[in-house]
Amino acid sequence: MADCVAAVKTGMRLILLGPPGAGKGTQATLLAQRHGTTSLASGDILRDAIRRGDPIGRKASRYVESGALVPDDLVTGLIFQRLDGLGKEESFILDGFPRTESQARVLDARLMEKGQSPVDLVVDFEISEEKIVRRLAGRRICGACGASYHLEKKAPRREGACDSCAGGLRIREDDRPETIRRRLLVYHEQTEPLLKFYRAQGKLQVVPGDLEIEDQYQALLELLKRERLV
Ligand code: AMP
């Protein structure tokens, strides 16, 4: 954590929302690395379960590959397993979870049941569809460890190979154009209603999703400072 700037609030619960390709994963990783917090990305957790061939992964794979949402009980089971591994006061960022109103309600109920502090802030990364399609077309993923790259914005040091484990990079199955269209539709139909849910709770704030990585990080950091979470 050499470049750690300032720690986040103890017990912070931050949710990153927004369509695929809006920068949620990149920003969650940067915040976690630079501010000593934990980032849980439901998509990464699902892809890991699929790679390992575990029972939930086997049930989830057809949904992930086709761009549909994985049934709530499977996703919440996996996410809660990870949350149970954290200390009660440990801060965390959720990237890609919740994605439906029912997941959001189950998360609120679980935090309350465990005597933990509620969600502090929900950040919506706003971006146009045209930019999403362009961004996702350049995304590559390591077949071995799941690390994510972008041919223009976050290129690996050696072409086609992962910086961390030297595994081969490939296009994510669900980043193919037809599947991207499906994921965007699913986002509008099932995830966008969540914005209203969190706005009504006074927890929703917006950060532009079409900025360069460092500019987006600065915008997010400013917001977290205003909200006294950093
Ligand atoms: P992501 O990496 O966040 O874009 O997620 C990739 C895929 O994993 C999604 O298209 C869904 O199939 C599945 N997924 C991730 N998070 C969730 C969630 N909270 N609920 C249901 N499905 C999810």
PDB file of C-alpha atoms and ligand atoms in Angstrom:
ATOM      1  CA  MET A   1       0.000   0.000   0.000  1.00  0.00           C
ATOM      2  CA  ALA A   2       2.908   2.314  -0.851  1.00  0.00           C
ATOM      3  CA  ASP A   3       0.720   4.962  -2.493  1.00  0.00           C
ATOM      4  CA  CYS A   4      -1.967   4.924   0.201  1.00  0.00           C
ATOM      5  CA  VAL A   5      -3.140   8.560   0.602  1.00  0.00           C
ATOM      6  CA  ALA A   6      -5.765   8.474   3.339  1.00  0.00           C
ATOM      7  CA  ALA A   7      -7.760   5.720   4.966  1.00  0.00           C
ATOM      8  CA  VAL A   8     -11.503   5.460   4.443  1.00  0.00           C
ATOM      9  CA  LYS A   9     -13.946   5.760   7.333  1.00  0.00           C
ATOM     10  CA  THR A  10     -14.021   2.711   9.595  1.00  0.00           C
ATOM     11  CA  GLY A  11     -16.937   0.508   8.594  1.00  0.00           C
ATOM     12  CA  MET A  12     -17.601   2.418   5.350  1.00  0.00           C
ATOM     13  CA  ARG A  13     -20.187   0.737   3.103  1.00  0.00           C
ATOM     14  CA  LEU A  14     -19.857   2.070  -0.440  1.00  0.00           C
ATOM     15  CA  ILE A  15     -21.784   0.788  -3.455  1.00  0.00           C
ATOM     16  CA  LEU A  16     -20.703   1.444  -7.032  1.00  0.00           C
ATOM     17  CA  LEU A  17     -23.529   1.385  -9.577  1.00  0.00           C
ATOM     18  CA  GLY A  18     -23.660   2.074 -13.288  1.00  0.00           C
ATOM     19  CA  PRO A  19     -23.830   0.193 -16.571  1.00  0.00           C
ATOM     20  CA  PRO A  20     -21.125  -2.248 -17.678  1.00  0.00           C
ATOM     21  CA  GLY A  21     -18.035  -0.383 -18.852  1.00  0.00           C
ATOM     22  CA  ALA A  22     -18.625   2.720 -16.718  1.00  0.00           C
ATOM     23  CA  GLY A  23     -15.428   2.182 -14.694  1.00  0.00           C
ATOM     24  CA  LYS A  24     -16.830   0.609 -11.515  1.00  0.00           C
ATOM     25  CA  GLY A  25     -14.279  -2.202 -11.351  1.00  0.00           C
ATOM     26  CA  THR A  26     -11.270   0.000 -12.115  1.00  0.00           C
ATOM     27  CA  GLN A  27     -12.280   2.609  -9.553  1.00  0.00           C
ATOM     28  CA  ALA A  28     -13.131   0.030  -6.874  1.00  0.00           C
ATOM     29  CA  THR A  29      -9.680  -1.518  -7.342  1.00  0.00           C
ATOM     30  CA  LEU A  30      -7.929   1.883  -7.163  1.00  0.00           C
ATOM     31  CA  LEU A  31      -9.816   2.885  -4.012  1.00  0.00           C
ATOM     32  CA  ALA A  32      -9.044  -0.449  -2.391  1.00  0.00           C
ATOM     33  CA  GLN A  33      -5.321  -0.227  -3.257  1.00  0.00           C
ATOM     34  CA  ARG A  34      -4.876   3.424  -2.344  1.00  0.00           C
ATOM     35  CA  HIS A  35      -7.103   3.705   0.711  1.00  0.00           C
ATOM     36  CA  GLY A  36      -6.750   0.335   2.400  1.00  0.00           C
ATOM     37  CA  THR A  37     -10.258  -0.994   1.999  1.00  0.00           C
ATOM     38  CA  THR A  38     -11.776  -4.173   0.576  1.00  0.00           C
ATOM     39  CA  SER A  39     -13.480  -4.324  -2.791  1.00  0.00           C
ATOM     40  CA  LEU A  40     -15.917  -7.114  -3.576  1.00  0.00           C
ATOM     41  CA  ALA A  41     -16.902  -7.386  -7.234  1.00  0.00           C
ATOM     42  CA  SER A  42     -19.838  -9.716  -7.788  1.00  0.00           C
ATOM     43  CA  GLY A  43     -18.854 -10.319 -11.444  1.00  0.00           C
ATOM     44  CA  ASP A  44     -15.286 -11.327 -10.449  1.00  0.00           C
ATOM     45  CA  ILE A  45     -16.590 -13.543  -7.645  1.00  0.00           C
ATOM     46  CA  LEU A  46     -18.982 -15.261 -10.070  1.00  0.00           C
ATOM     47  CA  ARG A  47     -16.317 -15.701 -12.770  1.00  0.00           C
ATOM     48  CA  ASP A  48     -13.976 -17.160 -10.141  1.00  0.00           C
ATOM     49  CA  ALA A  49     -16.676 -19.624  -8.997  1.00  0.00           C
ATOM     50  CA  ILE A  50     -17.237 -20.587 -12.653  1.00  0.00           C
ATOM     51  CA  ARG A  51     -13.484 -21.069 -13.290  1.00  0.00           C
ATOM     52  CA  ARG A  52     -13.213 -23.289 -10.209  1.00  0.00           C
ATOM     53  CA  GLY A  53     -16.267 -25.251 -11.346  1.00  0.00           C
ATOM     54  CA  ASP A  54     -17.896 -25.087  -7.914  1.00  0.00           C
ATOM     55  CA  PRO A  55     -21.639 -25.844  -7.614  1.00  0.00           C
ATOM     56  CA  ILE A  56     -22.807 -22.203  -7.614  1.00  0.00           C
ATOM     57  CA  GLY A  57     -20.420 -21.436 -10.480  1.00  0.00           C
ATOM     58  CA  ARG A  58     -21.855 -24.317 -12.522  1.00  0.00           C
ATOM     59  CA  LYS A  59     -25.392 -22.992 -11.966  1.00  0.00           C
ATOM     60  CA  ALA A  60     -24.383 -19.374 -12.710  1.00  0.00           C
ATOM     61  CA  SER A  61     -22.314 -19.835 -15.872  1.00  0.00           C
ATOM     62  CA  ARG A  62     -25.124 -19.827 -18.451  1.00  0.00           C
ATOM     63  CA  TYR A  63     -26.505 -16.572 -17.062  1.00  0.00           C
ATOM     64  CA  VAL A  64     -23.130 -14.819 -16.984  1.00  0.00           C
ATOM     65  CA  GLU A  65     -22.184 -15.965 -20.473  1.00  0.00           C
ATOM     66  CA  SER A  66     -25.485 -14.811 -21.981  1.00  0.00           C
ATOM     67  CA  GLY A  67     -25.456 -11.433 -20.202  1.00  0.00           C
ATOM     68  CA  ALA A  68     -28.515 -12.185 -18.039  1.00  0.00           C
ATOM     69  CA  LEU A  69     -28.591 -11.591 -14.301  1.00  0.00           C
ATOM     70  CA  VAL A  70     -27.754 -14.574 -12.128  1.00  0.00           C
ATOM     71  CA  PRO A  71     -30.704 -15.449  -9.829  1.00  0.00           C
ATOM     72  CA  ASP A  72     -30.700 -13.404  -6.619  1.00  0.00           C
ATOM     73  CA  ASP A  73     -30.284 -16.341  -4.223  1.00  0.00           C
ATOM     74  CA  LEU A  74     -27.100 -17.554  -5.939  1.00  0.00           C
ATOM     75  CA  VAL A  75     -25.469 -14.098  -6.015  1.00  0.00           C
ATOM     76  CA  THR A  76     -26.458 -13.073  -2.510  1.00  0.00           C
ATOM     77  CA  GLY A  77     -25.198 -16.449  -1.221  1.00  0.00           C
ATOM     78  CA  LEU A  78     -21.762 -15.832  -2.741  1.00  0.00           C
ATOM     79  CA  ILE A  79     -21.528 -12.179  -1.691  1.00  0.00           C
ATOM     80  CA  PHE A  80     -22.670 -12.835   1.875  1.00  0.00           C
ATOM     81  CA  GLN A  81     -20.130 -15.646   2.177  1.00  0.00           C
ATOM     82  CA  ARG A  82     -17.414 -13.068   1.394  1.00  0.00           C
ATOM     83  CA  LEU A  83     -18.935 -10.431   3.689  1.00  0.00           C
ATOM     84  CA  ASP A  84     -19.001 -12.980   6.512  1.00  0.00           C
ATOM     85  CA  GLY A  85     -15.221 -13.256   6.138  1.00  0.00           C
ATOM     86  CA  LEU A  86     -14.779  -9.547   6.958  1.00  0.00           C
ATOM     87  CA  GLY A  87     -14.619  -8.048  10.436  1.00  0.00           C
ATOM     88  CA  LYS A  88     -17.749  -6.247  11.654  1.00  0.00           C
ATOM     89  CA  GLU A  89     -16.044  -2.827  11.495  1.00  0.00           C
ATOM     90  CA  GLU A  90     -14.151  -3.523   8.284  1.00  0.00           C
ATOM     91  CA  SER A  91     -14.969  -1.113   5.448  1.00  0.00           C
ATOM     92  CA  PHE A  92     -15.937  -2.412   2.010  1.00  0.00           C
ATOM     93  CA  ILE A  93     -16.859  -1.381  -1.510  1.00  0.00           C
ATOM     94  CA  LEU A  94     -19.423  -3.388  -3.452  1.00  0.00           C
ATOM     95  CA  ASP A  95     -18.909  -3.328  -7.210  1.00  0.00           C
ATOM     96  CA  GLY A  96     -21.803  -4.772  -9.224  1.00  0.00           C
ATOM     97  CA  PHE A  97     -23.891  -5.771  -6.202  1.00  0.00           C
ATOM     98  CA  PRO A  98     -26.743  -5.092  -5.590  1.00  0.00           C
ATOM     99  CA  ARG A  99     -28.106  -5.087  -9.126  1.00  0.00           C
ATOM    100  CA  THR A 100     -31.807  -5.454  -8.342  1.00  0.00           C
ATOM    101  CA  GLU A 101     -34.056  -3.832  -5.788  1.00  0.00           C
ATOM    102  CA  SER A 102     -34.601  -7.155  -4.063  1.00  0.00           C
ATOM    103  CA  GLN A 103     -30.815  -7.643  -3.688  1.00  0.00           C
ATOM    104  CA  ALA A 104     -30.619  -4.132  -2.186  1.00  0.00           C
ATOM    105  CA  ARG A 105     -33.363  -4.924   0.329  1.00  0.00           C
ATOM    106  CA  VAL A 106     -31.706  -8.224   1.295  1.00  0.00           C
ATOM    107  CA  LEU A 107     -28.382  -6.390   1.791  1.00  0.00           C
ATOM    108  CA  ASP A 108     -30.003  -3.745   4.033  1.00  0.00           C
ATOM    109  CA  ALA A 109     -31.705  -6.480   6.068  1.00  0.00           C
ATOM    110  CA  ARG A 110     -28.485  -8.445   6.429  1.00  0.00           C
ATOM    111  CA  LEU A 111     -26.466  -5.452   7.639  1.00  0.00           C
ATOM    112  CA  MET A 112     -29.156  -4.716  10.197  1.00  0.00           C
ATOM    113  CA  GLU A 113     -29.412  -8.349  11.303  1.00  0.00           C
ATOM    114  CA  LYS A 114     -25.642  -8.495  11.874  1.00  0.00           C
ATOM    115  CA  GLY A 115     -25.705  -5.228  13.839  1.00  0.00           C
ATOM    116  CA  GLN A 116     -23.545  -3.537  11.175  1.00  0.00           C
ATOM    117  CA  SER A 117     -23.737   0.058   9.994  1.00  0.00           C
ATOM    118  CA  PRO A 118     -25.969   0.606   6.934  1.00  0.00           C
ATOM    119  CA  VAL A 119     -24.928   1.576   3.387  1.00  0.00           C
ATOM    120  CA  ASP A 120     -23.263   5.025   3.502  1.00  0.00           C
ATOM    121  CA  LEU A 121     -23.217   6.030  -0.147  1.00  0.00           C
ATOM    122  CA  VAL A 122     -24.201   4.767  -3.582  1.00  0.00           C
ATOM    123  CA  VAL A 123     -22.285   6.176  -6.551  1.00  0.00           C
ATOM    124  CA  ASP A 124     -23.819   6.033 -10.004  1.00  0.00           C
ATOM    125  CA  PHE A 125     -21.292   6.248 -12.872  1.00  0.00           C
ATOM    126  CA  GLU A 126     -23.142   7.880 -15.777  1.00  0.00           C
ATOM    127  CA  ILE A 127     -21.998   7.179 -19.345  1.00  0.00           C
ATOM    128  CA  SER A 128     -23.506   7.098 -22.858  1.00  0.00           C
ATOM    129  CA  GLU A 129     -24.135   3.757 -24.592  1.00  0.00           C
ATOM    130  CA  GLU A 130     -21.883   4.697 -27.502  1.00  0.00           C
ATOM    131  CA  LYS A 131     -18.913   5.100 -25.146  1.00  0.00           C
ATOM    132  CA  ILE A 132     -19.772   1.874 -23.315  1.00  0.00           C
ATOM    133  CA  VAL A 133     -19.640  -0.176 -26.495  1.00  0.00           C
ATOM    134  CA  ARG A 134     -16.293   1.400 -27.460  1.00  0.00           C
ATOM    135  CA  ARG A 135     -14.837   0.766 -24.017  1.00  0.00           C
ATOM    136  CA  LEU A 136     -15.966  -2.821 -23.688  1.00  0.00           C
ATOM    137  CA  ALA A 137     -14.609  -3.689 -27.132  1.00  0.00           C
ATOM    138  CA  GLY A 138     -11.085  -2.899 -25.851  1.00  0.00           C
ATOM    139  CA  ARG A 139     -11.401  -4.770 -22.576  1.00  0.00           C
ATOM    140  CA  ARG A 140      -9.310  -7.919 -22.046  1.00  0.00           C
ATOM    141  CA  ILE A 141      -9.246 -10.299 -19.117  1.00  0.00           C
ATOM    142  CA  CYS A 142      -6.604 -12.716 -17.832  1.00  0.00           C
ATOM    143  CA  GLY A 143      -7.802 -16.300 -18.345  1.00  0.00           C
ATOM    144  CA  ALA A 144      -5.764 -17.440 -15.321  1.00  0.00           C
ATOM    145  CA  CYS A 145      -6.292 -14.865 -12.552  1.00  0.00           C
ATOM    146  CA  GLY A 146      -9.171 -12.725 -13.880  1.00  0.00           C
ATOM    147  CA  ALA A 147      -7.269  -9.369 -13.833  1.00  0.00           C
ATOM    148  CA  SER A 148      -8.815  -6.819 -16.176  1.00  0.00           C
ATOM    149  CA  TYR A 149      -7.028  -4.695 -18.835  1.00  0.00           C
ATOM    150  CA  HIS A 150      -7.940  -2.283 -21.621  1.00  0.00           C
ATOM    151  CA  LEU A 151      -6.062  -2.121 -24.916  1.00  0.00           C
ATOM    152  CA  GLU A 152      -6.006   1.712 -24.859  1.00  0.00           C
ATOM    153  CA  LYS A 153      -6.548   2.790 -21.264  1.00  0.00           C
ATOM    154  CA  LYS A 154      -4.836   0.117 -19.216  1.00  0.00           C
ATOM    155  CA  ALA A 155      -2.649  -1.881 -21.573  1.00  0.00           C
ATOM    156  CA  PRO A 156      -0.606  -4.790 -20.178  1.00  0.00           C
ATOM    157  CA  ARG A 157       3.177  -4.270 -20.149  1.00  0.00           C
ATOM    158  CA  ARG A 158       3.624  -7.210 -22.544  1.00  0.00           C
ATOM    159  CA  GLU A 159       1.035  -7.590 -25.307  1.00  0.00           C
ATOM    160  CA  GLY A 160      -1.433 -10.415 -24.659  1.00  0.00           C
ATOM    161  CA  ALA A 161      -0.003 -11.319 -21.228  1.00  0.00           C
ATOM    162  CA  CYS A 162      -1.141 -10.523 -17.693  1.00  0.00           C
ATOM    163  CA  ASP A 163       1.177  -8.216 -15.689  1.00  0.00           C
ATOM    164  CA  SER A 164       0.531 -10.121 -12.454  1.00  0.00           C
ATOM    165  CA  CYS A 165       0.668 -13.783 -13.479  1.00  0.00           C
ATOM    166  CA  ALA A 166       1.739 -13.772 -17.184  1.00  0.00           C
ATOM    167  CA  GLY A 167      -1.495 -15.661 -18.052  1.00  0.00           C
ATOM    168  CA  GLY A 168      -2.939 -15.191 -21.552  1.00  0.00           C
ATOM    169  CA  LEU A 169      -5.376 -12.303 -22.061  1.00  0.00           C
ATOM    170  CA  ARG A 170      -8.696 -12.835 -23.839  1.00  0.00           C
ATOM    171  CA  ILE A 171     -11.990 -11.105 -24.591  1.00  0.00           C
ATOM    172  CA  ARG A 172     -14.574 -11.720 -21.892  1.00  0.00           C
ATOM    173  CA  GLU A 173     -17.302 -13.989 -23.273  1.00  0.00           C
ATOM    174  CA  ASP A 174     -19.956 -11.434 -22.319  1.00  0.00           C
ATOM    175  CA  ASP A 175     -18.078  -8.493 -23.927  1.00  0.00           C
ATOM    176  CA  ARG A 176     -19.073  -9.651 -27.433  1.00  0.00           C
ATOM    177  CA  PRO A 177     -21.316  -7.087 -29.189  1.00  0.00           C
ATOM    178  CA  GLU A 178     -24.619  -9.072 -29.032  1.00  0.00           C
ATOM    179  CA  THR A 179     -24.079  -9.860 -25.362  1.00  0.00           C
ATOM    180  CA  ILE A 180     -23.180  -6.230 -24.565  1.00  0.00           C
ATOM    181  CA  ARG A 181     -26.540  -5.186 -26.036  1.00  0.00           C
ATOM    182  CA  ARG A 182     -28.296  -7.737 -23.824  1.00  0.00           C
ATOM    183  CA  ARG A 183     -26.408  -6.554 -20.721  1.00  0.00           C
ATOM    184  CA  LEU A 184     -27.375  -2.947 -21.410  1.00  0.00           C
ATOM    185  CA  LEU A 185     -31.013  -3.922 -21.765  1.00  0.00           C
ATOM    186  CA  VAL A 186     -30.829  -5.895 -18.527  1.00  0.00           C
ATOM    187  CA  TYR A 187     -29.194  -2.872 -16.863  1.00  0.00           C
ATOM    188  CA  HIS A 188     -31.988  -0.518 -17.972  1.00  0.00           C
ATOM    189  CA  GLU A 189     -34.757  -2.918 -17.004  1.00  0.00           C
ATOM    190  CA  GLN A 190     -33.485  -4.405 -13.758  1.00  0.00           C
ATOM    191  CA  THR A 191     -30.706  -2.252 -12.319  1.00  0.00           C
ATOM    192  CA  GLU A 192     -31.739   1.313 -13.189  1.00  0.00           C
ATOM    193  CA  PRO A 193     -34.788   1.131 -10.872  1.00  0.00           C
ATOM    194  CA  LEU A 194     -32.256   0.833  -8.037  1.00  0.00           C
ATOM    195  CA  LEU A 195     -31.235   4.456  -8.638  1.00  0.00           C
ATOM    196  CA  LYS A 196     -34.693   5.548  -7.580  1.00  0.00           C
ATOM    197  CA  PHE A 197     -34.570   3.249  -4.554  1.00  0.00           C
ATOM    198  CA  TYR A 198     -31.303   4.775  -3.286  1.00  0.00           C
ATOM    199  CA  ARG A 199     -32.255   8.334  -4.302  1.00  0.00           C
ATOM    200  CA  ALA A 200     -35.326   7.997  -2.079  1.00  0.00           C
ATOM    201  CA  GLN A 201     -32.973   7.043   0.784  1.00  0.00           C
ATOM    202  CA  GLY A 202     -30.897  10.190   0.088  1.00  0.00           C
ATOM    203  CA  LYS A 203     -27.814   8.033  -0.607  1.00  0.00           C
ATOM    204  CA  LEU A 204     -27.333   8.438  -4.356  1.00  0.00           C
ATOM    205  CA  GLN A 205     -24.598  10.611  -5.915  1.00  0.00           C
ATOM    206  CA  VAL A 206     -23.416  10.755  -9.528  1.00  0.00           C
ATOM    207  CA  VAL A 207     -19.866  10.686 -10.952  1.00  0.00           C
ATOM    208  CA  PRO A 208     -19.245  10.953 -14.732  1.00  0.00           C
ATOM    209  CA  GLY A 209     -18.441   7.533 -16.210  1.00  0.00           C
ATOM    210  CA  ASP A 210     -16.730   8.813 -19.361  1.00  0.00           C
ATOM    211  CA  LEU A 211     -13.614  10.371 -17.782  1.00  0.00           C
ATOM    212  CA  GLU A 212     -10.049   9.119 -18.023  1.00  0.00           C
ATOM    213  CA  ILE A 213      -9.189   6.719 -15.197  1.00  0.00           C
ATOM    214  CA  GLU A 214      -7.266   9.225 -13.012  1.00  0.00           C
ATOM    215  CA  ASP A 215      -9.802  12.040 -13.588  1.00  0.00           C
ATOM    216  CA  GLN A 216     -12.633   9.719 -12.610  1.00  0.00           C
ATOM    217  CA  TYR A 217     -10.690   8.656  -9.523  1.00  0.00           C
ATOM    218  CA  GLN A 218     -10.202  12.312  -8.512  1.00  0.00           C
ATOM    219  CA  ALA A 219     -13.942  13.025  -9.006  1.00  0.00           C
ATOM    220  CA  LEU A 220     -14.793  10.017  -6.861  1.00  0.00           C
ATOM    221  CA  LEU A 221     -12.265  10.964  -4.197  1.00  0.00           C
ATOM    222  CA  GLU A 222     -13.636  14.530  -3.989  1.00  0.00           C
ATOM    223  CA  LEU A 223     -17.110  13.099  -3.513  1.00  0.00           C
ATOM    224  CA  LEU A 224     -15.945  10.706  -0.784  1.00  0.00           C
ATOM    225  CA  LYS A 225     -14.216  13.619   0.988  1.00  0.00           C
ATOM    226  CA  ARG A 226     -17.400  15.731   0.814  1.00  0.00           C
ATOM    227  CA  GLU A 227     -19.322  12.814   2.267  1.00  0.00           C
ATOM    228  CA  ARG A 228     -16.649  12.427   4.986  1.00  0.00           C
ATOM    229  CA  LEU A 229     -15.911   8.859   3.964  1.00  0.00           C
ATOM    230  CA  VAL A 230     -12.197   9.569   3.367  1.00  0.00           C
TER     231      VAL A 230
HETATM  232  P1  AMP B   1     -19.838  -7.592 -14.164  1.00  0.00           P
HETATM  233  O1  AMP B   1     -18.441  -8.115 -14.137  1.00  0.00           O
HETATM  234  O2  AMP B   1     -20.196  -6.802 -12.930  1.00  0.00           O
HETATM  235  O3  AMP B   1     -20.155  -6.857 -15.438  1.00  0.00           O
HETATM  236  O4  AMP B   1     -20.814  -8.870 -14.109  1.00  0.00           O
HETATM  237  C1  AMP B   1     -20.749  -9.862 -15.117  1.00  0.00           C
HETATM  238  C2  AMP B   1     -21.983 -10.725 -15.066  1.00  0.00           C
HETATM  239  O5  AMP B   1     -22.090 -11.382 -13.794  1.00  0.00           O
HETATM  240  C3  AMP B   1     -23.307  -9.983 -15.228  1.00  0.00           C
HETATM  241  O6  AMP B   1     -23.633  -9.732 -16.589  1.00  0.00           O
HETATM  242  C4  AMP B   1     -24.273 -10.985 -14.584  1.00  0.00           C
HETATM  243  O7  AMP B   1     -24.503 -12.098 -15.413  1.00  0.00           O
HETATM  244  C5  AMP B   1     -23.458 -11.495 -13.397  1.00  0.00           C
HETATM  245  N1  AMP B   1     -23.658 -10.657 -12.188  1.00  0.00           N
HETATM  246  C6  AMP B   1     -22.737  -9.866 -11.571  1.00  0.00           C
HETATM  247  N2  AMP B   1     -23.247  -9.277 -10.489  1.00  0.00           N
HETATM  248  C7  AMP B   1     -24.529  -9.698 -10.406  1.00  0.00           C
HETATM  249  C8  AMP B   1     -25.596  -9.417  -9.506  1.00  0.00           C
HETATM  250  N3  AMP B   1     -25.440  -8.574  -8.468  1.00  0.00           N
HETATM  251  N4  AMP B   1     -26.788 -10.022  -9.739  1.00  0.00           N
HETATM  252  C9  AMP B   1     -26.961 -10.884 -10.760  1.00  0.00           C
HETATM  253  N5  AMP B   1     -26.005 -11.171 -11.663  1.00  0.00           N
HETATM  254  C10 AMP B   1     -24.791 -10.592 -11.493  1.00  0.00           C
END
